[in-house]
XYZ file of C-alpha atoms in Angstrom:
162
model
C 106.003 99.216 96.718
C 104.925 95.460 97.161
C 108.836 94.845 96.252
C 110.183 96.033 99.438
C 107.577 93.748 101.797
C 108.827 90.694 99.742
C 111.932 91.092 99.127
C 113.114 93.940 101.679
C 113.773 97.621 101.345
C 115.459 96.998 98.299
C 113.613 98.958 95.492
C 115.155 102.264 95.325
C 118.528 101.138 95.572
C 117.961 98.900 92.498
C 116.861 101.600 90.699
C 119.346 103.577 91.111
C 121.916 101.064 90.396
C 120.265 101.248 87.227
C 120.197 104.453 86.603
C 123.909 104.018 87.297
C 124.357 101.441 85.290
C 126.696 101.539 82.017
C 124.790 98.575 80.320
C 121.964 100.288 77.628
C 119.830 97.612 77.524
C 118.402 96.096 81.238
C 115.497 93.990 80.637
C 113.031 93.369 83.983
C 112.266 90.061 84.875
C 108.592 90.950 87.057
C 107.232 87.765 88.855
C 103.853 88.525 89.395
C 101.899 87.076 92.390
C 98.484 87.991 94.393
C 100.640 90.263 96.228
C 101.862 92.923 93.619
C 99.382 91.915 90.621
C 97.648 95.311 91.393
C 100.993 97.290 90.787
C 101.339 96.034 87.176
C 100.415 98.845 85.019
C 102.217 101.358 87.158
C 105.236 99.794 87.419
C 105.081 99.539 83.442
C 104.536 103.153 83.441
C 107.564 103.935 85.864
C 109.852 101.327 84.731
C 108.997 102.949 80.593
C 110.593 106.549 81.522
C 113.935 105.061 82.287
C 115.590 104.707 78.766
C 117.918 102.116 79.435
C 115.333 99.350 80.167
C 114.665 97.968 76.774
C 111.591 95.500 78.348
C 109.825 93.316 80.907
C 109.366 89.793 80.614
C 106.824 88.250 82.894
C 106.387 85.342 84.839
C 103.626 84.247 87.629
C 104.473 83.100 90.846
C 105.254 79.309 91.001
C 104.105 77.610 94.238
C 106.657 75.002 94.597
C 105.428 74.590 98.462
C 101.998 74.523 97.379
C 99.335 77.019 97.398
C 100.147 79.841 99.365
C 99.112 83.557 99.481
C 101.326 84.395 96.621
C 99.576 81.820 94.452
C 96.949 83.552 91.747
C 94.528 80.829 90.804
C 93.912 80.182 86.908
C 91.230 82.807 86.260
C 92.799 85.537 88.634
C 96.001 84.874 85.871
C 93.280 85.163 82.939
C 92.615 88.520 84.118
C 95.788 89.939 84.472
C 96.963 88.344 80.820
C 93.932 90.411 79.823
C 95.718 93.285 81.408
C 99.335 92.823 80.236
C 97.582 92.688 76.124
C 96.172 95.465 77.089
C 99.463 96.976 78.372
C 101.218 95.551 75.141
C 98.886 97.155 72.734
C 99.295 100.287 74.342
C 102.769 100.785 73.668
C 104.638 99.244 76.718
C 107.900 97.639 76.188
C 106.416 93.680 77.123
C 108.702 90.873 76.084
C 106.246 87.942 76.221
C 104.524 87.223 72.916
C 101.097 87.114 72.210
C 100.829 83.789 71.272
C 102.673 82.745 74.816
C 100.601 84.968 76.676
C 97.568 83.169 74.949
C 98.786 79.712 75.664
C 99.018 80.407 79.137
C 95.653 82.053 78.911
C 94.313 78.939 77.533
C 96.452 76.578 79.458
C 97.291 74.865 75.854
C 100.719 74.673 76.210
C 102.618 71.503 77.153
C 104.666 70.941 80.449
C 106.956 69.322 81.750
C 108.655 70.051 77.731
C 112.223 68.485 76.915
C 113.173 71.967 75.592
C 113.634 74.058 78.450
C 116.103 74.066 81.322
C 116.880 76.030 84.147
C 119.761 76.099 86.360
C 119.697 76.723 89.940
C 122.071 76.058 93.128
C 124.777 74.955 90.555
C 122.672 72.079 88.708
C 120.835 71.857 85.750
C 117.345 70.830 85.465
C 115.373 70.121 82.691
C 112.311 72.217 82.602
C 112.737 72.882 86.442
C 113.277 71.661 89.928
C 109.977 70.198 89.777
C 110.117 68.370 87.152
C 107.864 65.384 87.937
C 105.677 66.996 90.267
C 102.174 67.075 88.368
C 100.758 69.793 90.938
C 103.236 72.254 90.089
C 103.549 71.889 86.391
C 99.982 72.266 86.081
C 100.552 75.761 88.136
C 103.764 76.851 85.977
C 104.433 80.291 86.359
C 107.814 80.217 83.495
C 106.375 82.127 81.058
C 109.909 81.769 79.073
C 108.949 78.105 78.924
C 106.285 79.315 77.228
C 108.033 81.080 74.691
C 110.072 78.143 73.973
C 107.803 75.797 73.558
C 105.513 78.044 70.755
C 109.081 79.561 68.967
C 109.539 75.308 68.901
C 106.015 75.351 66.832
C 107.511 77.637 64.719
C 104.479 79.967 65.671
C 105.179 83.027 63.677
C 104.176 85.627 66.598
C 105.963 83.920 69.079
C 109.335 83.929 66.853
C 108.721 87.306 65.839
C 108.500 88.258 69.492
C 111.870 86.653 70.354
């Protein structure tokens, strides 16, 4: 697994700390990136025979330190929001909505937004910890962001979704 050379040999024992887990409803947060994009559809079929994970949101890799080899450029993302459709339609248990997953696709979806805030290293941000940075908005990978900003258009898929 792409997991383990990221983050460490870490993948099995989070799975089983699942599967030992007395919570019935785990959702997976999967940040995809250039290095695991390839592993999406069968880590959706793995991650869909253990019962107690009720979904997987996605997010893309943000490259807060610029373009690296993590970052996946706006039509490699196209592609794999092709794929993830694809993967929702099918059955999968995929959190983001359509209508997100379209406004990324279509990059018509506002940022920075006033609706969304994320906390990290014991502050709060609004929208993120780049907030300002033109560069990075325009390569947002916060999907939830997303989501906010079309439930805030009252777009019926998107509220449906949440």
């Amino acid at each position: 697994h792409t997991h383990n050379i990221i983050r460490g040999d870490t993948y099995e024992r989070i799975i089983s700390n699942i599967n030992k887990s007395l919570h019935k409803k785990l959702l997976i947060n999967y940040t995809i990136n250039k290095k695991n994009e390839k592993e999406i559809e069968q880590f959706c079929y793995e991650i869909s025979k253990i019962e107690k994970i009720k979904g997987i949101f996605f997010y893309f890799y943000t490259p807060y330190h610029g373009i690296d080899d993590l970052y996946l450029g706006f039509d490699e993302r196209k592609n794999i929001i092709k794929r993830i459709l694809k993967l929702k339609k099918t059955g999968y248990k995929i959190l983001n909505s359509k209508a997100a997953l379209m406004g990324i696709y279509n990059d018509s979806w506002k940022r920075p937004n006033k609706l969304s805030y994320l906390y990290a290293n014991n502050k709060l941000y609004q929208c993120c910890r780049a907030i300002g940075t033109s560069e990075i908005c325009k390569h947002c990978g916060y999907l939830g962001f997303t989501e906010i900003y079309y439930i805030a258009k009252l777009n019926p898929n998107a509220i449906y979704s949440a």
